[in-house]
Short mmCIF file of N, CA and C in Angstrom, two decimals:
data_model
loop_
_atom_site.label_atom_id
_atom_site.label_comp_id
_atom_site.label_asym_id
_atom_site.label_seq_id
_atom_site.Cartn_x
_atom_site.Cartn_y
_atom_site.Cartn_z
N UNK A 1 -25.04 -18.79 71.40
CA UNK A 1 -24.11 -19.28 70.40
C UNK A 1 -24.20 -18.47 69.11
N UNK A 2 -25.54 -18.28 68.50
CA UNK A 2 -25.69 -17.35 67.50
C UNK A 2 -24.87 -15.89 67.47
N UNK A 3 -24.57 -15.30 68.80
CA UNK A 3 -24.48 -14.39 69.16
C UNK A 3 -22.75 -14.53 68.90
N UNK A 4 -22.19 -15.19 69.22
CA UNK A 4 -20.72 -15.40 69.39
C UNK A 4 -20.51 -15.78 67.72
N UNK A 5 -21.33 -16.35 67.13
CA UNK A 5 -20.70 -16.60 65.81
C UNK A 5 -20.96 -15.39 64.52
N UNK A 6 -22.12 -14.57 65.39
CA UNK A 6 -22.15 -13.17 64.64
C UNK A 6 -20.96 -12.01 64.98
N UNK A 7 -20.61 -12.28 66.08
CA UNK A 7 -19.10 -11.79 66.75
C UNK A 7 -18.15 -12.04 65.59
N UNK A 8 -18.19 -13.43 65.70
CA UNK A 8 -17.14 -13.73 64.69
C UNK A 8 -16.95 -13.68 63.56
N UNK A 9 -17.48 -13.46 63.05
CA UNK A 9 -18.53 -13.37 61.47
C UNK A 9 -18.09 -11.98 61.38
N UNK A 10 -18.55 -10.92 62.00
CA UNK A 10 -18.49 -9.35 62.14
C UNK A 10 -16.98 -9.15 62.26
N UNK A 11 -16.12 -9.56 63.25
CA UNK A 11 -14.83 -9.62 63.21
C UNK A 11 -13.93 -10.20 62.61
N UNK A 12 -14.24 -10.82 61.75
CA UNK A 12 -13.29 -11.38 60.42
C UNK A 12 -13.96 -10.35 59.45
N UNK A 13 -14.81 -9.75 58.80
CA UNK A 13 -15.03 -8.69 58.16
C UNK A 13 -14.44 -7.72 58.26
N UNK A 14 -14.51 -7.25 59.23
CA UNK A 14 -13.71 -5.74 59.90
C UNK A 14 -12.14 -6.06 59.44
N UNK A 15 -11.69 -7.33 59.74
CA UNK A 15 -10.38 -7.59 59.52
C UNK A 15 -9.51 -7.38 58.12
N UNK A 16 -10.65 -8.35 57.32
CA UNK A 16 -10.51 -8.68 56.18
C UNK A 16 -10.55 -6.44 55.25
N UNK A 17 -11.21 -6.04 55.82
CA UNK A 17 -11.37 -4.82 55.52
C UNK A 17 -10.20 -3.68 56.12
N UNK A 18 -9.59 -4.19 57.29
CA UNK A 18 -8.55 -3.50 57.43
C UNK A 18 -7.49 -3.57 56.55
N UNK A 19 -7.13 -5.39 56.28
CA UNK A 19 -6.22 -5.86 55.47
C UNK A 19 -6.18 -4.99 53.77
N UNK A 20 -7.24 -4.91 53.42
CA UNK A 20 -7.57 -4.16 52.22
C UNK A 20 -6.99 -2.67 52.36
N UNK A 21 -7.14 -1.79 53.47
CA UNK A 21 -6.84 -0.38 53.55
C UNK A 21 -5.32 -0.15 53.92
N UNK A 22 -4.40 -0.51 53.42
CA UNK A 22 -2.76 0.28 53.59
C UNK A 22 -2.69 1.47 53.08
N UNK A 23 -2.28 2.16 54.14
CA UNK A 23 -1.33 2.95 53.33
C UNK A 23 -0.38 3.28 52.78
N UNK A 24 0.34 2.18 52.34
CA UNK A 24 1.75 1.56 51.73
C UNK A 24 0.91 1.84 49.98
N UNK A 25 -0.62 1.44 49.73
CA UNK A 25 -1.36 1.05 48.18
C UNK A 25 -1.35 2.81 48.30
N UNK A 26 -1.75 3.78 49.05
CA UNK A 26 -1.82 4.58 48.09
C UNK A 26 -0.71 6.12 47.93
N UNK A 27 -0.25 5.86 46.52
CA UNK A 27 0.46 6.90 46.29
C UNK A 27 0.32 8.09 45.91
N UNK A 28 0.72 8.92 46.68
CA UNK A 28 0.01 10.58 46.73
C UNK A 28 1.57 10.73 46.29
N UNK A 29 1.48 11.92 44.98
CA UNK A 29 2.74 12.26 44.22
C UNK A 29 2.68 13.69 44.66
N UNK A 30 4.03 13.79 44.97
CA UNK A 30 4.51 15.51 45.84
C UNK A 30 4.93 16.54 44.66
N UNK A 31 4.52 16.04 43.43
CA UNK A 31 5.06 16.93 42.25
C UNK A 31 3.32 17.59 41.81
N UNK A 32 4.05 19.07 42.06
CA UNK A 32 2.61 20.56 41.46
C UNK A 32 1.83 19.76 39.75
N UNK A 33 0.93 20.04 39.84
CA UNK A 33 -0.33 19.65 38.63
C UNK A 33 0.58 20.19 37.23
N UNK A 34 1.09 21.07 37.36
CA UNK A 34 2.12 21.77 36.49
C UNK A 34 3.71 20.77 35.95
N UNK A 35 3.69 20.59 37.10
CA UNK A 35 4.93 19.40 36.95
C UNK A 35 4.75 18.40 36.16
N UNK A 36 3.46 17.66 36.69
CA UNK A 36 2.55 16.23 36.13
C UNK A 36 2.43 16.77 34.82
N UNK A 37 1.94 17.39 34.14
CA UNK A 37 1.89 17.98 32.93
C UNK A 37 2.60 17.84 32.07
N UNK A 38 3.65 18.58 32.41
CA UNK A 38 4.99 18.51 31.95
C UNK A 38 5.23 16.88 31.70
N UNK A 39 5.47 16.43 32.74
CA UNK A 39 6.26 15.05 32.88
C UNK A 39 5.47 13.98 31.76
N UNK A 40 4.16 14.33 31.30
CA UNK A 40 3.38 13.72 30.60
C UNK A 40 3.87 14.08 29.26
N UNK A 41 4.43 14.98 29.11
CA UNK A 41 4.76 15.14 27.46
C UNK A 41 6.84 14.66 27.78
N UNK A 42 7.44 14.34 28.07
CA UNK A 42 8.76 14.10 28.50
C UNK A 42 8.44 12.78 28.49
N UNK A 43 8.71 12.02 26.73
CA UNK A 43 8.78 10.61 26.39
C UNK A 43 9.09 10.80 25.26
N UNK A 44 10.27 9.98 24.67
CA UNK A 44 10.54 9.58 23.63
C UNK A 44 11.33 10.46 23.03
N UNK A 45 11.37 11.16 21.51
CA UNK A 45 12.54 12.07 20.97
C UNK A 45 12.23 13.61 20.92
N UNK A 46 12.90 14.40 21.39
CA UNK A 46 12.52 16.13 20.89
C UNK A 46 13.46 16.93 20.34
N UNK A 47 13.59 17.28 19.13
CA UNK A 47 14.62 17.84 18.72
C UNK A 47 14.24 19.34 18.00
N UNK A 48 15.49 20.02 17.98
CA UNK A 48 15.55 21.44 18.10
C UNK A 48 15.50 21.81 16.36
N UNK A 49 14.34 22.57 16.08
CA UNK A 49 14.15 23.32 14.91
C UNK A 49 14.64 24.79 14.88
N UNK A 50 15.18 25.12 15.34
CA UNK A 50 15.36 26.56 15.40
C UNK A 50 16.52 26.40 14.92
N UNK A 51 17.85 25.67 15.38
CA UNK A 51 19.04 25.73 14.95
C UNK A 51 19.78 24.70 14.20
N UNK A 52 18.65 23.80 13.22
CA UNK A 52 19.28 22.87 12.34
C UNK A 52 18.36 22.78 11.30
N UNK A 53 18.86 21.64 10.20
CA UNK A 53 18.39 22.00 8.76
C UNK A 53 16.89 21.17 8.93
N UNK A 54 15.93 21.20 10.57
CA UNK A 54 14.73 20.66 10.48
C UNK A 54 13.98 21.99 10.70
N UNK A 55 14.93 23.18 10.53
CA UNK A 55 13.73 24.34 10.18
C UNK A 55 12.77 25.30 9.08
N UNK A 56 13.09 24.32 8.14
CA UNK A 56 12.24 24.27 6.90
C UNK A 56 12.46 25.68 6.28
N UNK A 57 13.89 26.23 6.76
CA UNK A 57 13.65 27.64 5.66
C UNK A 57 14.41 27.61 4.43
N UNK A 58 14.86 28.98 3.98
CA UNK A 58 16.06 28.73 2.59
C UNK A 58 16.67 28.26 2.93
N UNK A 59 17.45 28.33 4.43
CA UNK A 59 18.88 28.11 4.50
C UNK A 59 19.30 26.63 5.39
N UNK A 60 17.54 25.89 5.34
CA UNK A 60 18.29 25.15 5.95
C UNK A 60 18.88 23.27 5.91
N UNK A 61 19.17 24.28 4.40
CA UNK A 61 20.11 22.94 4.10
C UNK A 61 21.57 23.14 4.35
N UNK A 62 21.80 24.33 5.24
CA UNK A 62 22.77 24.43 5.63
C UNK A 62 23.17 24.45 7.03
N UNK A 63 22.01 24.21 7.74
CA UNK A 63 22.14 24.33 9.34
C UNK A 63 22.70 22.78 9.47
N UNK A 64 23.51 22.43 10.45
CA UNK A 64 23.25 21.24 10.76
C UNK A 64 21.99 20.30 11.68
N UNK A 65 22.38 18.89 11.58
CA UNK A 65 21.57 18.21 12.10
C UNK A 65 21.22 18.45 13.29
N UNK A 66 19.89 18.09 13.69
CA UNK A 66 19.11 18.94 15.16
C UNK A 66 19.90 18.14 16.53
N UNK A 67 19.79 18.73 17.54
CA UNK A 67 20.10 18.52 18.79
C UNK A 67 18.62 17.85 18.98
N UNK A 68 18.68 16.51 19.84
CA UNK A 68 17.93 15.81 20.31
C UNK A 68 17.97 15.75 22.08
N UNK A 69 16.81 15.55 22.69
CA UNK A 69 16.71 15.21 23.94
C UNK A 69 15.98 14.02 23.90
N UNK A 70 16.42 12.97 24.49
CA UNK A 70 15.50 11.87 24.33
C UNK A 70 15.20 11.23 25.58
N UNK A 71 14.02 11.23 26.58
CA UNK A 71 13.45 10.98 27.22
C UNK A 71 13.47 10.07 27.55
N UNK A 72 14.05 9.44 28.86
CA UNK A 72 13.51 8.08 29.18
C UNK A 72 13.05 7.72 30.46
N UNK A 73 13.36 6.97 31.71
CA UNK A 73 12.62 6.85 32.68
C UNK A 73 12.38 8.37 33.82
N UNK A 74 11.20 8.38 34.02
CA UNK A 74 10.41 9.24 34.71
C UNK A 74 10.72 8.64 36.19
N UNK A 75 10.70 9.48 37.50
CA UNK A 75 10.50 8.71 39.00
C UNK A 75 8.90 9.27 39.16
N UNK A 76 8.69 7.90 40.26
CA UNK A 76 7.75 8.65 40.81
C UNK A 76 7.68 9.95 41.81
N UNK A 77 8.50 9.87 42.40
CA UNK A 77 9.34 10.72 43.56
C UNK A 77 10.41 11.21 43.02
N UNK A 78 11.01 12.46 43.37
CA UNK A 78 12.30 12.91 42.95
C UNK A 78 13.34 12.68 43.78
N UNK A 79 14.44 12.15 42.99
CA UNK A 79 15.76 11.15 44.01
C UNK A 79 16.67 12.46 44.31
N UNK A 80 17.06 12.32 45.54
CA UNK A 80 18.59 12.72 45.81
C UNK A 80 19.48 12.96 45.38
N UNK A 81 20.34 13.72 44.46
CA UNK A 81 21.84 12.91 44.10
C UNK A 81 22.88 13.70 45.24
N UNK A 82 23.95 12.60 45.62
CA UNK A 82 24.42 13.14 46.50
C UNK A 82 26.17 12.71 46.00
N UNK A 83 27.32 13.40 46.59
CA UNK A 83 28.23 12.94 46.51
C UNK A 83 29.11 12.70 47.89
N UNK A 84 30.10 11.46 48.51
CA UNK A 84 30.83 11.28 49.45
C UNK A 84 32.25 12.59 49.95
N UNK A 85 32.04 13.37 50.55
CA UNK A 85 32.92 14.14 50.75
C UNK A 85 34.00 14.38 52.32
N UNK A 86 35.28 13.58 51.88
CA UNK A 86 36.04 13.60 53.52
C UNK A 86 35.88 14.24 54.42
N UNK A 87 35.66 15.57 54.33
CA UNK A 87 35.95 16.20 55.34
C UNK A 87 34.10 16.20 55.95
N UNK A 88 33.10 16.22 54.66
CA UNK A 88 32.02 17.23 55.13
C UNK A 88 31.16 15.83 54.88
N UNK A 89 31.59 14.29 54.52
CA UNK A 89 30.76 13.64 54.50
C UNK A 89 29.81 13.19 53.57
N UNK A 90 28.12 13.10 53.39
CA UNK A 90 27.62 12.91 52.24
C UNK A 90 26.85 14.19 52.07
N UNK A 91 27.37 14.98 51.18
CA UNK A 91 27.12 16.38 50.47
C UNK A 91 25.72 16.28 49.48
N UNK A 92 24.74 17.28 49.29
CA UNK A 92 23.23 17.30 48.43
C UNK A 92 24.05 17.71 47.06
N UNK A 93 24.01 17.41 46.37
CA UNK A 93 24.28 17.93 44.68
C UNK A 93 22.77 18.63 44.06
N UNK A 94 21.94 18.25 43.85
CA UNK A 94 20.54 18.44 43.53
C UNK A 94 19.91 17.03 43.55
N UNK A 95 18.67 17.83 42.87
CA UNK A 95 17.53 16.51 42.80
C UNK A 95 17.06 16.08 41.37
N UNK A 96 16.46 15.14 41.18
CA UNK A 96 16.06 14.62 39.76
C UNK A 96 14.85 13.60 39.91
N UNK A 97 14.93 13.93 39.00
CA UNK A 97 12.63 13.68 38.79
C UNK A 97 12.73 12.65 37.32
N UNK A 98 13.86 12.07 36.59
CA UNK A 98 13.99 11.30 35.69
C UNK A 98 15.48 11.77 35.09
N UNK A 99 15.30 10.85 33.89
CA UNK A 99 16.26 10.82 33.07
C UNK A 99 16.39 11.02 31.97
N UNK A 100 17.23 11.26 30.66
CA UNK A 100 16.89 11.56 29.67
C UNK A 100 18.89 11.51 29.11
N UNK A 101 18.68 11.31 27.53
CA UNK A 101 20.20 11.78 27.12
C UNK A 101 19.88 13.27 26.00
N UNK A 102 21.28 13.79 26.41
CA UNK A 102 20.98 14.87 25.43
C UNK A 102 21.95 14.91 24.28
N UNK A 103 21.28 14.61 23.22
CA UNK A 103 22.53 14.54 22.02
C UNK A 103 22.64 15.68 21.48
N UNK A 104 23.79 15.91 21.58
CA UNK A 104 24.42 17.71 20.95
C UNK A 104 25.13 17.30 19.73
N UNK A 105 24.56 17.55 18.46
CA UNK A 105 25.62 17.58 17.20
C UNK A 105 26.82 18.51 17.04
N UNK A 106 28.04 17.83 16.66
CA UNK A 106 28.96 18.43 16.59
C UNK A 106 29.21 18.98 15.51
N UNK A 107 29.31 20.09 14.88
CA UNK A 107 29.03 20.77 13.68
C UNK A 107 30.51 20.40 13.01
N UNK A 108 31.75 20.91 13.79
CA UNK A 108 33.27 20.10 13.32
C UNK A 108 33.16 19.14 12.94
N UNK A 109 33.19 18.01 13.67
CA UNK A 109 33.46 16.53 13.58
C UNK A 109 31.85 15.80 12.85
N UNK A 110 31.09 16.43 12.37
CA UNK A 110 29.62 15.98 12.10
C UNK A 110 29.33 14.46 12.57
N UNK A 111 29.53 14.61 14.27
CA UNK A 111 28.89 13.79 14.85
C UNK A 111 28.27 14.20 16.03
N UNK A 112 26.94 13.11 16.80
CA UNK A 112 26.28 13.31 17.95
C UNK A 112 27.46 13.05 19.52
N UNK A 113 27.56 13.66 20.31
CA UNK A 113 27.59 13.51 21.23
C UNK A 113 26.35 13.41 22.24
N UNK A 114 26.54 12.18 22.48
CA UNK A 114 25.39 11.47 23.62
C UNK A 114 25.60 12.26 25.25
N UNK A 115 25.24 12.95 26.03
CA UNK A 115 25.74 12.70 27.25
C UNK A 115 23.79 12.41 28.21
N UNK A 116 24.38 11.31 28.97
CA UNK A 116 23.75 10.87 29.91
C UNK A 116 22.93 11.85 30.81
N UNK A 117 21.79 12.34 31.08
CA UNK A 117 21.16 13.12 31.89
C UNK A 117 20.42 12.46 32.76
N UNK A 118 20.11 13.51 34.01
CA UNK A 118 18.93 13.48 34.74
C UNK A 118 18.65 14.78 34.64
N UNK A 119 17.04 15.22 34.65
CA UNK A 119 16.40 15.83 34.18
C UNK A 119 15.59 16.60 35.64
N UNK A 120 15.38 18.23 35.75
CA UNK A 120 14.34 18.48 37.22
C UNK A 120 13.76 19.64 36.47
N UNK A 121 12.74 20.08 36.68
CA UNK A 121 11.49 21.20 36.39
C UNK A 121 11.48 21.36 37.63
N UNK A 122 11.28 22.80 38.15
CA UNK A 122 10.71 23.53 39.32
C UNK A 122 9.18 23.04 39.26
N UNK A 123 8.21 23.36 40.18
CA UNK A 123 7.45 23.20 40.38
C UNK A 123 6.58 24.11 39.59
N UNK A 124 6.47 24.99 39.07
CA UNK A 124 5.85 25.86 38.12
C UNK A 124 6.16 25.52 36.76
N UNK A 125 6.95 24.66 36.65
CA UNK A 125 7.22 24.16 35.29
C UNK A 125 7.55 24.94 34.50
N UNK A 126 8.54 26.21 34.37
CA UNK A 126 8.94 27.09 33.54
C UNK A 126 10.58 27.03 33.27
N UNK A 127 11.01 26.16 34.26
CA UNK A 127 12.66 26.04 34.18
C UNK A 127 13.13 24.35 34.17
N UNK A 128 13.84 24.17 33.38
CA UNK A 128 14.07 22.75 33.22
C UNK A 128 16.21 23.01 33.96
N UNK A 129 16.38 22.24 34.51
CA UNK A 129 17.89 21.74 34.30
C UNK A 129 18.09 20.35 34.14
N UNK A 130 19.01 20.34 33.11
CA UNK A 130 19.60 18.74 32.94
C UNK A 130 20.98 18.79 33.41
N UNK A 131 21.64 17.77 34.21
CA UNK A 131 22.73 17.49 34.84
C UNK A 131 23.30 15.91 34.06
N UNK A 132 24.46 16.34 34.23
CA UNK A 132 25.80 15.13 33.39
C UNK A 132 25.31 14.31 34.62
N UNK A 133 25.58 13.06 34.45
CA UNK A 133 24.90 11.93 35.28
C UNK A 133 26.89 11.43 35.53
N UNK A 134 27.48 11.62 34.16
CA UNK A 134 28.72 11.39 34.78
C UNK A 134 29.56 12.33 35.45
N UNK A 135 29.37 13.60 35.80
CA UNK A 135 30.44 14.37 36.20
C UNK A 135 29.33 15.06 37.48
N UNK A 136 28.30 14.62 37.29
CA UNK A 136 26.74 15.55 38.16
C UNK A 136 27.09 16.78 38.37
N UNK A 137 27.24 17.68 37.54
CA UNK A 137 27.59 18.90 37.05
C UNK A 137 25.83 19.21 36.03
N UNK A 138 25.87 20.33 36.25
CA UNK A 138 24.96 21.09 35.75
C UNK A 138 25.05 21.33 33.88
N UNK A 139 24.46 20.21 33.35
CA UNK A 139 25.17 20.59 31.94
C UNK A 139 24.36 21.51 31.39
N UNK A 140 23.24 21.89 31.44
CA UNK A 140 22.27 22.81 30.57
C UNK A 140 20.83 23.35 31.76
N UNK A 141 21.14 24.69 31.72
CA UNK A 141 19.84 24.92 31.96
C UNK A 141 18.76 25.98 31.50
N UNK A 142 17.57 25.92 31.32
CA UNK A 142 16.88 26.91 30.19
C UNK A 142 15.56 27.16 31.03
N UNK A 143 15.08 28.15 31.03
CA UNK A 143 13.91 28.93 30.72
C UNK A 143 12.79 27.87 30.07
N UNK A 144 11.96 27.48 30.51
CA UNK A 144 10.48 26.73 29.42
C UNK A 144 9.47 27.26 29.58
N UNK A 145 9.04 27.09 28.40
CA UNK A 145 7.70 26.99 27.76
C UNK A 145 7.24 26.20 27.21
N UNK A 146 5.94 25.46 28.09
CA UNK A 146 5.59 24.63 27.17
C UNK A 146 4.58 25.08 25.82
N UNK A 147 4.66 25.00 24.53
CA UNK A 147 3.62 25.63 24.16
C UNK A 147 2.57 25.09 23.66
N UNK A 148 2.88 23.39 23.75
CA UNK A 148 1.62 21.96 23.15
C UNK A 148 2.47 21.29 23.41
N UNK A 149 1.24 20.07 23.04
CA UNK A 149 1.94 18.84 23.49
C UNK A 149 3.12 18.40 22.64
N UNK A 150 3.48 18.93 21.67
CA UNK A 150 4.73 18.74 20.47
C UNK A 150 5.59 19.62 20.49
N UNK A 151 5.32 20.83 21.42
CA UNK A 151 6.30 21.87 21.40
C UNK A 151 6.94 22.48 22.48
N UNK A 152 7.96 22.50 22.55
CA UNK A 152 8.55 23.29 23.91
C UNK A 152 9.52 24.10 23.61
N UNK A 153 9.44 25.34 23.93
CA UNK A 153 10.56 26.37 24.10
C UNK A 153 11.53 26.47 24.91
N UNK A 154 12.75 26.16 25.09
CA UNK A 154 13.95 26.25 26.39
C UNK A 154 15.14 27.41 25.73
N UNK A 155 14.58 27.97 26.22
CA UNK A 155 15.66 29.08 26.26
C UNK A 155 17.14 29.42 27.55
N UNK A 156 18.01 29.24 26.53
CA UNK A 156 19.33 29.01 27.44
C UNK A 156 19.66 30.96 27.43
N UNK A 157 19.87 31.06 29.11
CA UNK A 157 20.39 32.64 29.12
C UNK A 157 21.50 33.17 28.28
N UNK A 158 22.22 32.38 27.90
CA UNK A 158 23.93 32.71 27.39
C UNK A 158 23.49 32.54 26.26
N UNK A 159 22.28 32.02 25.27
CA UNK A 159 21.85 32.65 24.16
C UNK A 159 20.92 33.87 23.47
N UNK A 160 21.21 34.08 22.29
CA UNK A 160 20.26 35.10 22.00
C UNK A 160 18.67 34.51 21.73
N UNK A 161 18.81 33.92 21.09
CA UNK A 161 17.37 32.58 20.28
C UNK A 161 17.24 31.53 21.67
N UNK A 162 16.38 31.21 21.50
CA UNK A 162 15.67 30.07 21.86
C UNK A 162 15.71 29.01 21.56
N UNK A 163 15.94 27.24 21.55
CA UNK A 163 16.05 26.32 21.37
C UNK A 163 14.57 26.08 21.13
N UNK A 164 13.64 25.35 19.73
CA UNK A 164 12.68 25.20 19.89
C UNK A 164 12.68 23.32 19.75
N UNK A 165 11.96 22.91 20.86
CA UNK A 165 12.39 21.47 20.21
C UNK A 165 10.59 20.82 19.91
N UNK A 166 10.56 20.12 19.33
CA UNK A 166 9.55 19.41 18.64
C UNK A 166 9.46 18.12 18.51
N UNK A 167 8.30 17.54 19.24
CA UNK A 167 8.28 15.96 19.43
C UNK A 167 8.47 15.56 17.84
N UNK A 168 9.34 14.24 17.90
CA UNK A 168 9.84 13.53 16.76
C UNK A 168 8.56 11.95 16.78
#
């Protein structure tokens, strides 16, 4: 009898210890150490000193107000975006790893335009693209550097300068 209730005893342990081990609890993230990095400073406001009056020189009480990127939900995983297409079905657009809006000041009209983003870094973390969330069109993409945790360089090809933006 001892013998059968150490059985049982032993086999509700084992159990109770399987129940504990899923692999549903643990999440292994498919984004490079480089990525994670990145994604750790991508919160809250960053706006561009290079081309508005937050670049502290003579002139720049004449630049206008900075272009902002403002950061908001991160994935854990990078989603799909896809669009429905008749003939060819459900078509890949790209991928996105979070979200973010990018406010572009309008130097004419001296106002912000908001547009809605999702946000992807390559895996080496040197290239950022942000995509219109309403048109999922490619609205901006740049060259990075990160250069601290307050600073990042994105350089757009179709410019001469560099966008420097700086945690707010």
């Amino acid at each position: 009898m001892k013998k059968f209730i150490r059985a049982c005893i032993t086999c509700i342990i084992a159990g109770i210890a399987l129940v504990g081990c899923s692999k549903d609890d643990d999440f292994v993230s498919t984004y490079s150490e480089r990525q994670e990095k990145a994604f750790a400073l991508f919160n809250g406001t960053w706006a561009d000193i290079q081309f508005s009056n937050l670049s502290g020189g003579e002139l720049g009480s004449l630049l206008p107000d900075p272009d902002l990127i403002v950061f908001g939900t991160h994935f854990d995983k990078e989603i799909e975006v896809t669009r429905d297409d008749y003939m060819n079905g459900q078509e890949h657009l790209y991928y996105a790893q979070g979200e973010c809006t990018y406010r572009a000041f309008d130097i004419v009209d001296e106002v912000y335009e908001d547009i809605e983003c999702y946000y992807f870094i390559n895996s080496d973390a040197d290239y950022m693209a942000l995509y219109d969330k309403e048109t999922n069109q490619r609205y901006k993409g740049f060259d990075m550097d990160i250069q601290s945790e307050t600073r990042i360089v994105l350089h757009d090809p179709n410019l001469t300068l560099p966008y420097i933006f700086v945690k707010q």
